[in-house]
Amino acid sequence: MPNLEAKSKLTAVEFAILLAGVQMNVFAISFAPALETARGQAWLSVIMAGGVYCLAAWMMIRLGQRYPQKTIVEYMPEIWGKYLGGTMVWWFIVAVTLRLSASLQAFSREVTFFLFDRTPYEIIIITFVIAAAYCAVQDLGTIIRVTQIVFFIGNALSIILLLLSLSTFQITNVLPLWQGNWSQLAGGVVDDWLLFAGYSILFILMPQVSEQKQLGRTVGLAFGYCTVLFTAIILTIIGSQGINSALKSPFPLVTVIRAVEIPGTFLERLDTYLIVVKVLILYISVYTYLYVLAETLRRLYDYRDRRPFVLLLLPVIFFISDALHTTWLFALTIQIANAMGLIESFALIPLTLFLARRKKCADKQAV
């Protein structure tokens, strides 16, 4: 009997759901990275960041359309040369690996703190990575089906919990909406890159999208949805706790949900349901990044199967994640991953797109 899930292409809508699932990472639902930088304007920085990073994704799409059926592994060496182009490919690999490792470490801390007290971080990380690897070695059709199920369940629970938290919301905590501090706002936009970093999967998965003409529109819709959701999360945190209290909490959204009480019902410890949401959402991010990293290495070494690379990545991801239990090293890794992603998005990609256009014009003149 043929495998009905086996497929090598996905539609633009399926890719948009996958992208939104990857962007809804543990940093978005747990830490709200721009709170400390942008403070009361963090919600506005998220809106601006959504537009800025959607522009970066658009440049990636434009670059990919110039090299159909090719990924970053093929067109970077073609544009920049073998060694410089290869360096850029490894830049992408390292950036994704650091981001994935930091996400797992952050998640393990939160789960240990709220759900499994005294459970070693290592147990949480290795269990989650193995479960994600099982999905990453499947066919693309299976991955898409799992993503659709997990995404809609996780998002439905997220929206329900946010609506329930309105009982603790106070509009005075949010006011004034505009505080006139442009430097804080700009810093918040930079920190918010962690929320939208998932668009880097375009480098590898774009050739596998069958509806290329609709890709720009559906990616924009994914960014729009995530921007609205992230803005709602930030406003919920600030409105329920106030900015000063939110900054003192290591997990501000969990603190907000924990304060919600529904008398006369069997629902208790709503923060536990939020942890379940994070498990579902992070699962999408981890197996997608494992798939993307393995596919990148497969193409880089001209191998016919990505699955051995998924298995080779497991100990690497585990040991890097486990090494980040030190607070200063965790913070440093976040900063490095953030800087690498920003340089890649707003320096390397625009330059590459410019060189690709110049090369095309030179080829036309030669003809």
mmCIF file of N, CA and C in Angstrom, residues 128-176:
data_model
loop_
_atom_site.group_PDB
_atom_site.id
_atom_site.type_symbol
_atom_site.label_atom_id
_atom_site.label_comp_id
_atom_site.label_asym_id
_atom_site.label_seq_id
_atom_site.Cartn_x
_atom_site.Cartn_y
_atom_site.Cartn_z
ATOM 1 N N PHE A 128 12.570 15.674 25.210
ATOM 2 C CA PHE A 128 11.913 16.504 24.201
ATOM 3 C C PHE A 128 12.612 16.391 22.851
ATOM 4 N N VAL A 129 13.934 16.381 22.862
ATOM 5 C CA VAL A 129 14.691 16.302 21.609
ATOM 6 C C VAL A 129 14.445 14.971 20.902
ATOM 7 N N ILE A 130 14.400 13.889 21.661
ATOM 8 C CA ILE A 130 14.151 12.569 21.057
ATOM 9 C C ILE A 130 12.749 12.513 20.448
ATOM 10 N N ALA A 131 11.759 13.059 21.170
ATOM 11 C CA ALA A 131 10.391 13.075 20.646
ATOM 12 C C ALA A 131 10.298 13.905 19.367
ATOM 13 N N ALA A 132 11.006 15.042 19.342
ATOM 14 C CA ALA A 132 10.996 15.890 18.144
ATOM 15 C C ALA A 132 11.733 15.225 16.989
ATOM 16 N N ALA A 133 12.823 14.526 17.297
ATOM 17 C CA ALA A 133 13.591 13.847 16.248
ATOM 18 C C ALA A 133 12.749 12.770 15.569
ATOM 19 N N TYR A 134 11.888 12.109 16.332
ATOM 20 C CA TYR A 134 11.023 11.079 15.750
ATOM 21 C C TYR A 134 10.130 11.679 14.668
ATOM 22 N N CYS A 135 9.663 12.912 14.894
ATOM 23 C CA CYS A 135 8.838 13.578 13.883
ATOM 24 C C CYS A 135 9.697 14.098 12.732
ATOM 25 N N ALA A 136 10.905 14.583 13.044
ATOM 26 C CA ALA A 136 11.770 15.181 12.017
ATOM 27 C C ALA A 136 12.238 14.177 10.976
ATOM 28 N N VAL A 137 12.272 12.894 11.318
ATOM 29 C CA VAL A 137 12.724 11.880 10.350
ATOM 30 C C VAL A 137 11.580 11.367 9.476
ATOM 31 N N GLN A 138 10.364 11.866 9.710
ATOM 32 C CA GLN A 138 9.222 11.418 8.916
ATOM 33 C C GLN A 138 9.186 12.152 7.575
ATOM 34 N N ASP A 139 8.271 11.713 6.710
ATOM 35 C CA ASP A 139 8.059 12.394 5.439
ATOM 36 C C ASP A 139 7.444 13.765 5.675
ATOM 37 N N LEU A 140 7.605 14.632 4.679
ATOM 38 C CA LEU A 140 7.107 15.998 4.808
ATOM 39 C C LEU A 140 5.599 16.033 5.029
ATOM 40 N N GLY A 141 4.877 15.121 4.400
ATOM 41 C CA GLY A 141 3.432 15.077 4.584
ATOM 42 C C GLY A 141 3.039 14.814 6.025
ATOM 43 N N THR A 142 3.737 13.894 6.677
ATOM 44 C CA THR A 142 3.471 13.599 8.089
ATOM 45 C C THR A 142 3.780 14.808 8.960
ATOM 46 N N ILE A 143 4.886 15.475 8.676
ATOM 47 C CA ILE A 143 5.270 16.660 9.447
ATOM 48 C C ILE A 143 4.207 17.749 9.326
ATOM 49 N N ILE A 144 3.687 17.954 8.123
ATOM 50 C CA ILE A 144 2.658 18.973 7.919
ATOM 51 C C ILE A 144 1.384 18.622 8.675
ATOM 52 N N ARG A 145 0.981 17.350 8.645
ATOM 53 C CA ARG A 145 -0.240 16.944 9.360
ATOM 54 C C ARG A 145 -0.075 17.137 10.867
ATOM 55 N N VAL A 146 1.058 16.743 11.400
ATOM 56 C CA VAL A 146 1.319 16.938 12.832
ATOM 57 C C VAL A 146 1.292 18.425 13.170
ATOM 58 N N THR A 147 1.900 19.242 12.317
ATOM 59 C CA THR A 147 1.928 20.685 12.549
ATOM 60 C C THR A 147 0.527 21.263 12.594
ATOM 61 N N GLN A 148 -0.311 20.867 11.665
ATOM 62 C CA GLN A 148 -1.672 21.399 11.628
ATOM 63 C C GLN A 148 -2.445 21.046 12.891
ATOM 64 N N ILE A 149 -2.333 19.808 13.334
ATOM 65 C CA ILE A 149 -3.050 19.383 14.544
ATOM 66 C C ILE A 149 -2.529 20.122 15.772
ATOM 67 N N VAL A 150 -1.213 20.104 15.952
ATOM 68 C CA VAL A 150 -0.609 20.723 17.135
ATOM 69 C C VAL A 150 -0.824 22.230 17.128
ATOM 70 N N PHE A 151 -0.703 22.859 15.959
ATOM 71 C CA PHE A 151 -0.843 24.313 15.858
ATOM 72 C C PHE A 151 -2.232 24.765 16.279
ATOM 73 N N PHE A 152 -3.263 24.124 15.766
ATOM 74 C CA PHE A 152 -4.620 24.572 16.065
ATOM 75 C C PHE A 152 -5.005 24.276 17.517
ATOM 76 N N ILE A 153 -4.574 23.160 18.056
ATOM 77 C CA ILE A 153 -4.852 22.878 19.469
ATOM 78 C C ILE A 153 -4.121 23.880 20.360
ATOM 79 N N GLY A 154 -2.829 24.090 20.099
ATOM 80 C CA GLY A 154 -2.042 25.018 20.904
ATOM 81 C C GLY A 154 -2.555 26.438 20.833
ATOM 82 N N ASN A 155 -2.948 26.889 19.642
ATOM 83 C CA ASN A 155 -3.446 28.255 19.496
ATOM 84 C C ASN A 155 -4.811 28.437 20.135
ATOM 85 N N ALA A 156 -5.660 27.429 20.025
ATOM 86 C CA ALA A 156 -6.973 27.521 20.668
ATOM 87 C C ALA A 156 -6.825 27.655 22.181
ATOM 88 N N LEU A 157 -5.953 26.839 22.779
ATOM 89 C CA LEU A 157 -5.714 26.937 24.219
ATOM 90 C C LEU A 157 -5.102 28.285 24.589
ATOM 91 N N SER A 158 -4.193 28.790 23.760
ATOM 92 C CA SER A 158 -3.561 30.087 24.029
ATOM 93 C C SER A 158 -4.595 31.199 24.069
ATOM 94 N N ILE A 159 -5.471 31.220 23.088
ATOM 95 C CA ILE A 159 -6.485 32.277 23.015
ATOM 96 C C ILE A 159 -7.453 32.179 24.188
ATOM 97 N N ILE A 160 -7.846 30.962 24.560
ATOM 98 C CA ILE A 160 -8.746 30.784 25.706
ATOM 99 C C ILE A 160 -8.099 31.307 26.985
ATOM 100 N N LEU A 161 -6.832 30.981 27.207
ATOM 101 C CA LEU A 161 -6.136 31.436 28.413
ATOM 102 C C LEU A 161 -5.973 32.950 28.424
ATOM 103 N N LEU A 162 -5.694 33.544 27.271
ATOM 104 C CA LEU A 162 -5.577 35.003 27.198
ATOM 105 C C LEU A 162 -6.915 35.673 27.500
ATOM 106 N N LEU A 163 -8.003 35.102 27.006
ATOM 107 C CA LEU A 163 -9.327 35.662 27.291
ATOM 108 C C LEU A 163 -9.668 35.547 28.777
ATOM 109 N N LEU A 164 -9.313 34.422 29.390
ATOM 110 C CA LEU A 164 -9.564 34.261 30.823
ATOM 111 C C LEU A 164 -8.751 35.255 31.650
ATOM 112 N N SER A 165 -7.558 35.599 31.174
ATOM 113 C CA SER A 165 -6.703 36.523 31.928
ATOM 114 C C SER A 165 -7.222 37.954 31.905
ATOM 115 N N LEU A 166 -8.218 38.240 31.071
ATOM 116 C CA LEU A 166 -8.791 39.587 31.036
ATOM 117 C C LEU A 166 -9.433 39.964 32.366
ATOM 118 N N SER A 167 -9.757 38.972 33.186
ATOM 119 C CA SER A 167 -10.360 39.262 34.496
ATOM 120 C C SER A 167 -9.402 39.998 35.418
ATOM 121 N N THR A 168 -8.098 39.904 35.165
ATOM 122 C CA THR A 168 -7.100 40.601 35.986
ATOM 123 C C THR A 168 -6.530 41.828 35.279
ATOM 124 N N PHE A 169 -7.033 42.131 34.097
ATOM 125 C CA PHE A 169 -6.489 43.231 33.288
ATOM 126 C C PHE A 169 -6.978 44.576 33.811
ATOM 127 N N GLN A 170 -6.057 45.531 33.924
ATOM 128 C CA GLN A 170 -6.383 46.896 34.336
ATOM 129 C C GLN A 170 -5.793 47.863 33.316
ATOM 130 N N ILE A 171 -6.655 48.636 32.674
ATOM 131 C CA ILE A 171 -6.218 49.517 31.595
ATOM 132 C C ILE A 171 -5.236 50.574 32.083
ATOM 133 N N THR A 172 -5.323 50.959 33.356
ATOM 134 C CA THR A 172 -4.415 51.992 33.874
ATOM 135 C C THR A 172 -2.959 51.527 33.865
ATOM 136 N N ASN A 173 -2.743 50.215 33.931
ATOM 137 C CA ASN A 173 -1.370 49.703 33.888
ATOM 138 C C ASN A 173 -0.731 49.883 32.515
ATOM 139 N N VAL A 174 -1.553 49.971 31.485
ATOM 140 C CA VAL A 174 -1.043 50.096 30.116
ATOM 141 C C VAL A 174 -0.782 51.552 29.746
ATOM 142 N N LEU A 175 -1.539 52.469 30.331
ATOM 143 C CA LEU A 175 -1.417 53.890 30.001
ATOM 144 C C LEU A 175 -0.140 54.487 30.583
ATOM 145 N N PRO A 176 0.463 55.490 29.915
ATOM 146 C CA PRO A 176 0.104 56.004 28.591
ATOM 147 C C PRO A 176 0.568 55.060 27.485
#
